[in-house]
Short mmCIF file of C-alpha atoms (C1' of nucleotides) in Angstrom, two decimals:
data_model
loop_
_atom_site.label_atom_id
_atom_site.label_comp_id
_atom_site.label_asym_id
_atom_site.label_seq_id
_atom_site.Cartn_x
_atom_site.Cartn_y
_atom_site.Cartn_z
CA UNK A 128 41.76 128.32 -90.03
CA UNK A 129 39.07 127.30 -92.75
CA UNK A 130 39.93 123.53 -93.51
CA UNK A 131 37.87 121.45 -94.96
CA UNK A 132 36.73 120.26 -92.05
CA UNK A 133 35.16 117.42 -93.90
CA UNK A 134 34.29 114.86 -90.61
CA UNK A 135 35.41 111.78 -91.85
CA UNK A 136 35.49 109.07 -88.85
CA UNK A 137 35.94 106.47 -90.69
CA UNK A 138 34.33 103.03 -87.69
CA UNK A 139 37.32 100.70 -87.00
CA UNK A 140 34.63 97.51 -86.56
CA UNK A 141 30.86 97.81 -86.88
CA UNK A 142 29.34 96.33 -83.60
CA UNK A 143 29.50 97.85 -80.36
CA UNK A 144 32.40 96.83 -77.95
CA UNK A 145 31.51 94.84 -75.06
CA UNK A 146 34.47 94.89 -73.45
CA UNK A 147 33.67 98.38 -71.62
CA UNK A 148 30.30 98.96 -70.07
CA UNK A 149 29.65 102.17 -72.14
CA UNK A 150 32.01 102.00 -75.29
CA UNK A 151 30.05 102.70 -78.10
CA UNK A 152 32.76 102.73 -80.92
CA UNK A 153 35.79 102.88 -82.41
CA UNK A 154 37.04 105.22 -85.40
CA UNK A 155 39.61 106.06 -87.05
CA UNK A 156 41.08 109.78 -88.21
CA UNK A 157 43.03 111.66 -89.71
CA UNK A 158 44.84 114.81 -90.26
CA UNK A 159 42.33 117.58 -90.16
CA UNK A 160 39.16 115.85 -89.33
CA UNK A 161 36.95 117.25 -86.76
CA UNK A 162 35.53 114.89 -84.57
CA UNK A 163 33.03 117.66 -83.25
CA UNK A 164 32.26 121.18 -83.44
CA UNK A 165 31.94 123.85 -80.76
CA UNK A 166 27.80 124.04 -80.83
CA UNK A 167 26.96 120.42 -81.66
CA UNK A 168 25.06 118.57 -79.67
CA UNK A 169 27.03 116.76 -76.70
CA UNK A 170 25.63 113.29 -76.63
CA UNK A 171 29.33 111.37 -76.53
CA UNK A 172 32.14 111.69 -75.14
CA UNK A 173 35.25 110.60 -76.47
CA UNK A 174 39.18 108.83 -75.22
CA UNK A 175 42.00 109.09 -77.86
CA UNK A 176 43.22 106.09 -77.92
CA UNK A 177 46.52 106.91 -80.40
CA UNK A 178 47.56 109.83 -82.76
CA UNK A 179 47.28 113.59 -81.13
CA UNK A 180 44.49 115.94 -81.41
CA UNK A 181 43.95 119.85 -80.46
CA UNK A 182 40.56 121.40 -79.12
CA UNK A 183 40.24 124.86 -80.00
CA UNK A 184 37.64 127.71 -79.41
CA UNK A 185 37.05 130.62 -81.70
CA UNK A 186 36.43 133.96 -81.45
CA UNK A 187 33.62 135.56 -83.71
CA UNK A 188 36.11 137.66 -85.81
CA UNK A 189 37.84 134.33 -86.14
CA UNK A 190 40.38 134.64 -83.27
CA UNK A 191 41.68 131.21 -82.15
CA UNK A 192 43.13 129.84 -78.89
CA UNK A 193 43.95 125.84 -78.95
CA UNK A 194 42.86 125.00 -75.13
CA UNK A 195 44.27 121.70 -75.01
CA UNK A 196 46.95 119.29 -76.89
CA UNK A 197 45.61 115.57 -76.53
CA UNK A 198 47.52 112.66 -76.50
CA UNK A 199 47.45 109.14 -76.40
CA UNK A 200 45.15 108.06 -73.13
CA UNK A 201 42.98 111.73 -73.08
CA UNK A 202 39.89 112.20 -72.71
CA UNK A 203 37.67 114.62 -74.91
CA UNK A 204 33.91 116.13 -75.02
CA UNK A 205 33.59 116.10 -71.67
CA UNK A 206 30.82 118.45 -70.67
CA UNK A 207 27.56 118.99 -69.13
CA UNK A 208 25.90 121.13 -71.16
CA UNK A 209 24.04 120.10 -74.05
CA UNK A 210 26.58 121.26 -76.40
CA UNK A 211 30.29 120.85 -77.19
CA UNK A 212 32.56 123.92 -76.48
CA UNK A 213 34.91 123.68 -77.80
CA UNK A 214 36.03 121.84 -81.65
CA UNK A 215 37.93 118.86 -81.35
CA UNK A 216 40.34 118.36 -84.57
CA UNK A 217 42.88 116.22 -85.33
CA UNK A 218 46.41 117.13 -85.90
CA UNK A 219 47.66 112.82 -86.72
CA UNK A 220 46.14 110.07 -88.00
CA UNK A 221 44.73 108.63 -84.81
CA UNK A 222 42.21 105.94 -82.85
CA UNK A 223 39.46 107.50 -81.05
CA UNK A 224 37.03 105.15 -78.71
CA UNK A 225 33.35 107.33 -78.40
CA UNK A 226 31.06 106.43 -75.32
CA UNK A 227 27.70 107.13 -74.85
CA UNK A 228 27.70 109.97 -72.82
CA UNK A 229 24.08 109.03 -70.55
CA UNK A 230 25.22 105.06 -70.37
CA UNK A 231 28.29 106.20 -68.06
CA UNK A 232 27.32 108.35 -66.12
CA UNK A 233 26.86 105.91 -62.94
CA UNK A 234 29.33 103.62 -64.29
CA UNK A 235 31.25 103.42 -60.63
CA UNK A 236 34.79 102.93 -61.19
CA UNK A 237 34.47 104.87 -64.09
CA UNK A 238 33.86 107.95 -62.59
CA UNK A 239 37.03 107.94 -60.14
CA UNK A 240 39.17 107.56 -63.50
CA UNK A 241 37.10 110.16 -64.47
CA UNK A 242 37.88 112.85 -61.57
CA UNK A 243 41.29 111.38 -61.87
CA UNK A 244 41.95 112.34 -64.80
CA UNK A 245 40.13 115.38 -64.81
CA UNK A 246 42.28 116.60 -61.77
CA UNK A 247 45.77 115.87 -63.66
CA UNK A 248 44.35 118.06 -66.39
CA UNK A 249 43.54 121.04 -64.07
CA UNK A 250 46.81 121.06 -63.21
CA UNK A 251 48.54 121.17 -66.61
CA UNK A 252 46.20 123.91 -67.65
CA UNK A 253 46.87 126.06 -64.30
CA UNK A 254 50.43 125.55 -66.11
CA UNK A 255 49.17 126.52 -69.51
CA UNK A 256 47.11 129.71 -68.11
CA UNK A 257 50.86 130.97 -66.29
CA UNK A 258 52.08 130.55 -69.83
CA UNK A 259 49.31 132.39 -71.51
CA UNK A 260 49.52 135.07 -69.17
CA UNK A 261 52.80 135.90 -67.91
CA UNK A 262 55.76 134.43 -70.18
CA UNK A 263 57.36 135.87 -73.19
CA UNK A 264 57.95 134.70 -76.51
CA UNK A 265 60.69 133.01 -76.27
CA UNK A 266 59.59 131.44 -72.87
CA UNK A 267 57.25 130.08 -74.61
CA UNK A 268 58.71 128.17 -77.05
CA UNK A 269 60.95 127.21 -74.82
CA UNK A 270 58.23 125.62 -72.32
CA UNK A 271 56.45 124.16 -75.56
CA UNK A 272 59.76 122.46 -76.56
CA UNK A 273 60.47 121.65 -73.30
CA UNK A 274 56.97 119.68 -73.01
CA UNK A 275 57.18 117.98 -76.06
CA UNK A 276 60.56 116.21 -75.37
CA UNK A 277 59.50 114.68 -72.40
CA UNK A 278 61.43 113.45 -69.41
CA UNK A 279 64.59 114.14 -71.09
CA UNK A 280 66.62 116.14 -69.04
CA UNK A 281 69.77 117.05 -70.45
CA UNK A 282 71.84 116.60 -73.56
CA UNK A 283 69.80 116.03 -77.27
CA UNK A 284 65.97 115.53 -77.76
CA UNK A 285 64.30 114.46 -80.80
CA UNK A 286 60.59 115.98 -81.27
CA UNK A 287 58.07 115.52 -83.55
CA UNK A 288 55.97 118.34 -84.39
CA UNK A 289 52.32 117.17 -85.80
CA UNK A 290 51.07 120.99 -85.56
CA UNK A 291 52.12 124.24 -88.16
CA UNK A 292 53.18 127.29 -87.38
CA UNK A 293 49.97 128.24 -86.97
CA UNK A 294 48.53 125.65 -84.72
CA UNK A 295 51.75 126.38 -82.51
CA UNK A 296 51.00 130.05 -82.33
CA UNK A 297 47.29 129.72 -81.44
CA UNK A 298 48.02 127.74 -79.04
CA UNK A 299 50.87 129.24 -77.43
CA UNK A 300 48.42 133.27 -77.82
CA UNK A 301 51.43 133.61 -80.91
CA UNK A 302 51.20 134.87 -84.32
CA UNK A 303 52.79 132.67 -86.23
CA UNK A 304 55.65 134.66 -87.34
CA UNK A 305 57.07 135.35 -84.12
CA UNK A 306 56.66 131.66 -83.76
CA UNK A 307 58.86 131.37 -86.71
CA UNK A 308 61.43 134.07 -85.45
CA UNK A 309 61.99 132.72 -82.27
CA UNK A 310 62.72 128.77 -83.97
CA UNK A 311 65.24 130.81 -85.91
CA UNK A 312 66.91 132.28 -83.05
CA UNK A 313 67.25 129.58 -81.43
CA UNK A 314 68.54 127.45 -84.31
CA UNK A 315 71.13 130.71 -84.64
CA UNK A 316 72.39 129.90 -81.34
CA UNK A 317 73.02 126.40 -81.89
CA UNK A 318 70.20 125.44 -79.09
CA UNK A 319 68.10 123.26 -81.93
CA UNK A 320 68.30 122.17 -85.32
CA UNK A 321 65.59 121.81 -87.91
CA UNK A 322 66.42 118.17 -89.39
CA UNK A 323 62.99 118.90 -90.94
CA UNK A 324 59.80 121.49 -90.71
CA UNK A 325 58.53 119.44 -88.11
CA UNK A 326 61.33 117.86 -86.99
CA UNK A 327 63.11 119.01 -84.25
CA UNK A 328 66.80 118.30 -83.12
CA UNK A 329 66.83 119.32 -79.77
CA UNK A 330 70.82 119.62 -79.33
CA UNK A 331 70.80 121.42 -75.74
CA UNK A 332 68.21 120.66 -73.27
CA UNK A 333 69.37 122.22 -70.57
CA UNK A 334 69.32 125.57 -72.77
CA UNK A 335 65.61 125.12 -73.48
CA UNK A 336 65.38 124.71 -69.60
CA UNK A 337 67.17 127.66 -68.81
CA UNK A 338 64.93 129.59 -71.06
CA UNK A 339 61.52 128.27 -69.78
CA UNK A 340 61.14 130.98 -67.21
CA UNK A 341 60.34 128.02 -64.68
CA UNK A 342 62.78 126.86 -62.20
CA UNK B 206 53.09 139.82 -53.35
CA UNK B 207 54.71 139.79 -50.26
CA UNK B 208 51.51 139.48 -47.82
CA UNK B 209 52.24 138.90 -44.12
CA UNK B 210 50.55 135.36 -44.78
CA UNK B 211 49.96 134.46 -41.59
CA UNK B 212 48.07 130.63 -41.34
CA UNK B 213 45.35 131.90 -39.87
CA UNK B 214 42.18 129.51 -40.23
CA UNK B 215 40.16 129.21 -37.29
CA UNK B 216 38.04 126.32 -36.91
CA UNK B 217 34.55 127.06 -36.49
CA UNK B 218 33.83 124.30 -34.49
CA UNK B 219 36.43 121.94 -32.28
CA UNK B 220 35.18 118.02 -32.95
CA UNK B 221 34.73 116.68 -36.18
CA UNK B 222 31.41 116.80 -38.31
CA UNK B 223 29.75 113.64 -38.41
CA UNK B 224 27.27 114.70 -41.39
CA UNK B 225 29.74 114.21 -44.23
CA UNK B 226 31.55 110.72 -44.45
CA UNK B 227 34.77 113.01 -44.82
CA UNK B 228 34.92 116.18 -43.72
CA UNK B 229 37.52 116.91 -41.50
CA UNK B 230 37.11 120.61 -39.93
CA UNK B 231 34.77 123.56 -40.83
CA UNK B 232 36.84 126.88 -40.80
CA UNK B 233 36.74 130.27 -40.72
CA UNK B 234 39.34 132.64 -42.75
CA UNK B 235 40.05 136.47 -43.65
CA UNK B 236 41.47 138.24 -46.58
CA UNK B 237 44.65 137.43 -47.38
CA UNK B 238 45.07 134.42 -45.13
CA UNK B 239 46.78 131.30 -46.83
CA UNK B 240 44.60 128.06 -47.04
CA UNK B 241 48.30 126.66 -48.58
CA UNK B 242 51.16 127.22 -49.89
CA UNK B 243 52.11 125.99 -53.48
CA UNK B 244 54.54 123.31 -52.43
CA UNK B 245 52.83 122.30 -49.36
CA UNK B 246 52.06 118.23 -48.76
CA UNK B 247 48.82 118.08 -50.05
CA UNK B 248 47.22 115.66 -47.17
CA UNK B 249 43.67 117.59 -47.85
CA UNK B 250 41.29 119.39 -50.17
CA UNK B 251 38.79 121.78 -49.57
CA UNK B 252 35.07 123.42 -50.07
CA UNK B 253 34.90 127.34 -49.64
CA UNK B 254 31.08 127.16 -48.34
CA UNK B 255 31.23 131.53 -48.39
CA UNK B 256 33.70 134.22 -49.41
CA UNK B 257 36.12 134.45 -52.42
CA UNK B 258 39.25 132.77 -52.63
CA UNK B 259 41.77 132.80 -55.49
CA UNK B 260 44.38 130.18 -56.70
CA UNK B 261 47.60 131.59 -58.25
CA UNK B 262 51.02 130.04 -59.25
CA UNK B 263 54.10 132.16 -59.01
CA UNK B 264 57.33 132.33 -61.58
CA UNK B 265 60.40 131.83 -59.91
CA UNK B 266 61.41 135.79 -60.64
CA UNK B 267 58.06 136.84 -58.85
CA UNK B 268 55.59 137.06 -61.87
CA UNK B 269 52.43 135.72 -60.97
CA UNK B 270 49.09 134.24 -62.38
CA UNK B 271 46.01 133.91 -60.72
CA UNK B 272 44.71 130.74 -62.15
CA UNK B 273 41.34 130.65 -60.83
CA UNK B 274 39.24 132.83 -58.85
CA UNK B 275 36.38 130.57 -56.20
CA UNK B 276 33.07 131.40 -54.61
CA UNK B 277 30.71 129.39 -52.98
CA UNK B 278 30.41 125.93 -53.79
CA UNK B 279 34.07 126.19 -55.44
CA UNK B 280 36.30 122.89 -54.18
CA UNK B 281 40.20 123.66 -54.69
CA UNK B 282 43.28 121.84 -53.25
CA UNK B 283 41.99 118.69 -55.27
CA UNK B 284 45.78 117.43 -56.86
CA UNK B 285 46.98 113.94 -57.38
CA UNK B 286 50.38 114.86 -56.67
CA UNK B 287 52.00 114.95 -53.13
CA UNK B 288 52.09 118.93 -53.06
CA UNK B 289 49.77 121.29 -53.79
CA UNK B 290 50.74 122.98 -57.16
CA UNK B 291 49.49 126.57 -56.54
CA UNK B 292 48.96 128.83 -53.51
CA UNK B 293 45.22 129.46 -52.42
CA UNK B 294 44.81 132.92 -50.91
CA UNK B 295 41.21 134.06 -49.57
CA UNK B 296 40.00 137.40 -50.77
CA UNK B 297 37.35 138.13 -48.55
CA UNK B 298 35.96 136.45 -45.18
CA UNK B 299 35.04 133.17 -45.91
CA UNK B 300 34.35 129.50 -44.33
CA UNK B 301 35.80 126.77 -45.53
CA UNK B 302 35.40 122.71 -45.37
CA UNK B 303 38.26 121.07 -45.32
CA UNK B 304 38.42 117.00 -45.91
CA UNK B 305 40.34 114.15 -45.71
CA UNK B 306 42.20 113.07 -48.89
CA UNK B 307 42.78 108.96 -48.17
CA UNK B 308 39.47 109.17 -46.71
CA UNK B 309 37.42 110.79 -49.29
CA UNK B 310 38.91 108.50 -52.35
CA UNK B 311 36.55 105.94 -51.96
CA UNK B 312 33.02 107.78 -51.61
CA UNK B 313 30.74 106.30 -54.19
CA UNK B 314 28.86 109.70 -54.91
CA UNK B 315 31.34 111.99 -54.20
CA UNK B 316 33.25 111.40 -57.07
CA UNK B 317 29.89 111.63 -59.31
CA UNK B 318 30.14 115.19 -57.59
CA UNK B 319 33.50 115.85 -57.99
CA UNK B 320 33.59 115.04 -61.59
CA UNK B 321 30.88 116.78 -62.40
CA UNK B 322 32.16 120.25 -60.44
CA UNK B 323 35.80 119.20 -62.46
CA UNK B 324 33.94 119.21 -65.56
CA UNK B 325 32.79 122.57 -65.52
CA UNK B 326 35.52 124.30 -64.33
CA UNK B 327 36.92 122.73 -66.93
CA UNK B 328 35.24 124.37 -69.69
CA UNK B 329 35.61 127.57 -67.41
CA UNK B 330 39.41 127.47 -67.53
CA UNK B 331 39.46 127.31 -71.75
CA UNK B 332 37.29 130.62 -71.55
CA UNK B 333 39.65 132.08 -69.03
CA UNK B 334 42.58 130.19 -71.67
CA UNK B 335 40.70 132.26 -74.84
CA UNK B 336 41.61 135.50 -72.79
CA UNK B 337 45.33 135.12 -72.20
CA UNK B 338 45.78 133.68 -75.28
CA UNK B 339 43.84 136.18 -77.44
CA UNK B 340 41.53 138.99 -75.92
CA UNK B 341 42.68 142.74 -75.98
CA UNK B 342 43.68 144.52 -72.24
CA UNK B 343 39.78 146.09 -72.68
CA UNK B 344 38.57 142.99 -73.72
CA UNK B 345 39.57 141.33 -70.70
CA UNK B 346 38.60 143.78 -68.64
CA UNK B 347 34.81 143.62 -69.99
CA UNK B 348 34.85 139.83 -70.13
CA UNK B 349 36.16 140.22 -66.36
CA UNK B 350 33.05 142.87 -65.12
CA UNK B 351 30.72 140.87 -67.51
CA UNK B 352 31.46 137.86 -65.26
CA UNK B 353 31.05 139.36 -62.13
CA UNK B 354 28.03 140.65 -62.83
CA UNK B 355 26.93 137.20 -63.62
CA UNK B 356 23.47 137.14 -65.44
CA UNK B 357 22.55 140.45 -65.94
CA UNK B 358 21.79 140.92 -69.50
CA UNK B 359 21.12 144.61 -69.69
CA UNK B 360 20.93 147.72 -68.01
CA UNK B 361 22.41 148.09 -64.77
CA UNK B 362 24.52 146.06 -62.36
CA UNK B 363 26.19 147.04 -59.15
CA UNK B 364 29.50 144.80 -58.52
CA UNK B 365 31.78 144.42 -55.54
CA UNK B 366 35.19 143.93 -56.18
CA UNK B 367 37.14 142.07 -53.59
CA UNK B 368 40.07 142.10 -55.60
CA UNK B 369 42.67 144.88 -55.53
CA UNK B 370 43.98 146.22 -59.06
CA UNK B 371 47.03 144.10 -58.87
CA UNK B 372 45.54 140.63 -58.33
CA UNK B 373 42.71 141.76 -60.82
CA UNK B 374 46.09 142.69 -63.26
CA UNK B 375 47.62 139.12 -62.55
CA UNK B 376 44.54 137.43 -62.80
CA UNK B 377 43.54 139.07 -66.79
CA UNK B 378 47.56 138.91 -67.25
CA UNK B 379 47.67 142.68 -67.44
CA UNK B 380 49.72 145.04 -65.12
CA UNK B 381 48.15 147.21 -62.71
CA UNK B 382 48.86 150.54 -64.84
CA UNK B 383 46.93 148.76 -68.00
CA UNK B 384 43.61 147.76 -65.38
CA UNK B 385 43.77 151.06 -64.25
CA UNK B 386 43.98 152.42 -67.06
CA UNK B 387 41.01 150.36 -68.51
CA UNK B 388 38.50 151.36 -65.92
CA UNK B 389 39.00 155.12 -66.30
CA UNK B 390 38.53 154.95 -70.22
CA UNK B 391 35.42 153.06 -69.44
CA UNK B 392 34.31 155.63 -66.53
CA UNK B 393 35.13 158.42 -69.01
CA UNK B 394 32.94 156.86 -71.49
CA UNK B 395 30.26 156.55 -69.49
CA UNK B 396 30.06 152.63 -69.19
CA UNK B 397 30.63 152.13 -65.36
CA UNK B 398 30.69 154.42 -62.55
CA UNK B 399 33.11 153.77 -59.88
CA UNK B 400 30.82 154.68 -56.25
CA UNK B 401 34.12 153.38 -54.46
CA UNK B 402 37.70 151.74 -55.26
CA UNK B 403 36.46 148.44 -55.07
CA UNK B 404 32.13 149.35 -56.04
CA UNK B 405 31.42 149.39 -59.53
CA UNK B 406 28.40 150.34 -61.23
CA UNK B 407 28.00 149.00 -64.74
CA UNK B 408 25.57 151.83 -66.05
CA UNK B 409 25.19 150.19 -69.66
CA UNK B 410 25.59 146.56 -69.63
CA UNK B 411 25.12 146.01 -73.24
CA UNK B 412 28.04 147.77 -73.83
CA UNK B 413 30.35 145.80 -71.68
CA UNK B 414 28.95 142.84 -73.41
CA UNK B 415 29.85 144.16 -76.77
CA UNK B 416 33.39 144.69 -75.44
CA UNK B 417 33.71 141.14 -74.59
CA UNK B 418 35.10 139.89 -77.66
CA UNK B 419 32.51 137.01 -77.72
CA UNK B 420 29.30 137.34 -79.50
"C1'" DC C 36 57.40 121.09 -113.63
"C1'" DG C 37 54.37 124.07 -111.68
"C1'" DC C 38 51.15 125.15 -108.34
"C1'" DA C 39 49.46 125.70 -103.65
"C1'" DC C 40 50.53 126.05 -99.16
"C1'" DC C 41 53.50 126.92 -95.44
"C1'" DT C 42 57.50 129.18 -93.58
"C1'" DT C 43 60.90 132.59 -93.18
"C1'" DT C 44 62.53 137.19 -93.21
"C1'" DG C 45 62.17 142.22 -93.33
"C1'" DA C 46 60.05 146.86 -92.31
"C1'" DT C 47 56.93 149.29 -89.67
"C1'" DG C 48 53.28 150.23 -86.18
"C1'" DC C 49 50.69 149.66 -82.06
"C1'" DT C 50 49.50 147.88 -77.68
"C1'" DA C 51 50.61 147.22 -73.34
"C1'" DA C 52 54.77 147.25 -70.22
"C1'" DT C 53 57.83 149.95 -67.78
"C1'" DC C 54 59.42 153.89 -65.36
"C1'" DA C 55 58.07 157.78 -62.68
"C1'" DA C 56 55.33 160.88 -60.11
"C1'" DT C 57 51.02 162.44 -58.12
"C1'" DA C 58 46.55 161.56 -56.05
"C1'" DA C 59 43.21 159.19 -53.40
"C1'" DG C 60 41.64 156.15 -49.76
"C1'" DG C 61 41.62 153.97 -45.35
"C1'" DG C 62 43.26 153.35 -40.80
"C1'" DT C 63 45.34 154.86 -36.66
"C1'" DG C 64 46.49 157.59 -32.93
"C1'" DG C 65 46.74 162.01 -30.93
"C1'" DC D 267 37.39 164.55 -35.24
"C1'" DC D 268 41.17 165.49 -37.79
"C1'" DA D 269 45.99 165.06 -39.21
"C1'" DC D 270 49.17 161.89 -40.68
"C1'" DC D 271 50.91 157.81 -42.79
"C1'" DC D 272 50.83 153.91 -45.53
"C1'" DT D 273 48.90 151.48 -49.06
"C1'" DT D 274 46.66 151.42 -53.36
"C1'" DA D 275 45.18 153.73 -57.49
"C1'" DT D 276 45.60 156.98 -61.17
"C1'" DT D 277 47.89 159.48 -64.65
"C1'" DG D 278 51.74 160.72 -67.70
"C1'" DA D 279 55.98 159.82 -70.58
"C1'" DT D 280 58.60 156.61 -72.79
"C1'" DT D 281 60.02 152.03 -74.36
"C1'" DA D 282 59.95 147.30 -75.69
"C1'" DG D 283 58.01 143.41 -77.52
"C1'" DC D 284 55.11 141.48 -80.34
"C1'" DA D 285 51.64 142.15 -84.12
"C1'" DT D 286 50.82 143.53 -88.56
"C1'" DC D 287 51.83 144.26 -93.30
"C1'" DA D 288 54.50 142.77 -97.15
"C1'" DA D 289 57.38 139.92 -99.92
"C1'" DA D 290 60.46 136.22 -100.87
"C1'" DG D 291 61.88 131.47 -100.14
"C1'" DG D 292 60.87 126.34 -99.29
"C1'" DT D 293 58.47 122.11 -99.60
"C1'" DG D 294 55.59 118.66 -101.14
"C1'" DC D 295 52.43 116.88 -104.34
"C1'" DG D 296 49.67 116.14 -108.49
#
DNA sequence: CGCACCTTTGATGCTAATCAATAAGGGTGG
DNA sequence: CCACCCTTATTGATTAGCATCAAAGGTGCG
């Protein structure tokens, strides 16, 4: 909860791209950086080009719920107030395009890739708010794993987790230890394997499925 | 959870309005008709233009989540996909505008629009995403009647609840006995005053505030 | 090698869910 | 208008699941 925190975006070239009407520039990041903070002022917005980030809101007495897992091709700091609401960290080392948040704003075909994209999201957090608010534990995890690996249906799955224990829980409305107990169970019952901390052998899919609480 | 849910929308008005490039029918609609069915083709999306509508998803075993609650102004049924991905139930009596999908893709300043409305709801949904994840049963409860009574900072506020105790439960992922429960300690303690089931008088508004969790 | 951080595991407690019964509204028809 | 019924809400008793508190075990890095 209290990184460092140190914003560290480091430009990937110095002039401005032409090559989109309202890029402004390129960085890169890494592991722990915060590209903004709830409360700054909103003057970009931003498109993660590679890597993974989280955005995360805080309670006062330090609460935290991770809103949203970004990926390659998501957008970020998209608001219309005058201030971010949300802290945008990252969890990889990624590529982050910024844009000048007044420049687009008539941009044409921008806007319907906009709304787009802004509809797909809806929809994944409608899925997200079922999860916050009506699955167990174990479901989850389950639905968590179960995101993570994909389109892969049945038989093995190889993930790649770029979050702790602790990032998992908050976003998932966890505490991190029954995070930890419920990896454990299921590695007790032969579902996954821990190859590594963050590495995740997947060895049943359709298990994971099963346990969802979807479907 | 098992409503009668008849399709019941009456149009208000036979021949199609001419004012907006895409709207396809005005309607009218009661308490708990169906606007659609999670699963439905999703040929159209909609405007409630009066009333209270909510949008909830359903776990295969019955559980349910309201996902977003809609007044005036609200546009819902907006999905990429062929089907709609949650059922939208109205709450009270309300009109609604109902448009063309195909037809409404291309409109130059709709989309500004529609972003824009996307955007904020947006931001909406990670508060709503901070209570599942993290906020007490009274908590939610207080962040719940602080919203209603919308920007009343202090004293009094008079709120109309057209929301039973279950859909109020499965929209703060609480059960019924917990909301229930919630209210009287708060009537007991002097915060609200209930002048009917579904009439609630906030008698100290700073209080519910500090119950929020936030600030 | 040792330190710092993260994870796992164990013991206990608390919040909200569940199970169960009573009470209160709200409509309807006699 | 009132009695009755059905739905919804409240209250109580108990339980279950997850959080909290506490300590030990891993892991990676300087």
């Amino acid at each position: 909860m209290s990184h460092a925190a140190i914003i560290d975006l480091r430009p990937m070239r110095a002039q401005r791209a032409v090559s989109d009407s309202c890029e402004i520039q390129s960085l890169r990041a890494d592991q722990h950086d915060i590209v903004f903070y709830e409360g700054d002022a909103a003057g970009r917005y931003f498109k993660l080009i590679d890597g993974a980030m989280m955005l995360f809101r805080l309670l006062p007495d330090g609460r935290r719920q991770i809103v949203e897992l970004l990926g390659p091709g998501d957008y970020f700091g998209l608001t219309l107030a005058d201030e971010y609401q949300c802290t945008a960290e990252v969890l990889r080392p990624s590529r982050i395009a910024a844009y000048d948040r007044s420049a687009c704003g008539e941009a044409g075909h921008f806007q319907q890739m906009l709304s787009e994209y802004l509809v797909g999201r809806h929809a994944a957090m409608h899925g997200h708010m079922v999860l916050l608010g009506r699955k167990s534990a174990m479901e989850r995890i389950a639905t968590f794993l179960a995101g993570l690996a994909g389109n892969v249906e049945e038989g093995e799955a190889r993930i790649r987790l770029s979050m702790t224990r602790q990032e998992i829980a908050d976003y998932l409305g966890l505490t991190i230890e029954t995070v930890s107990r419920s990896f454990s169970d299921l590695r007790r019952r032969g579902v996954i394997a821990m190859e590594r901390q963050d590495l995740i052998l997947i060895a049943d899919m359709s298990a994971i499925t099963a346990l969802t609480g979807d479907e």
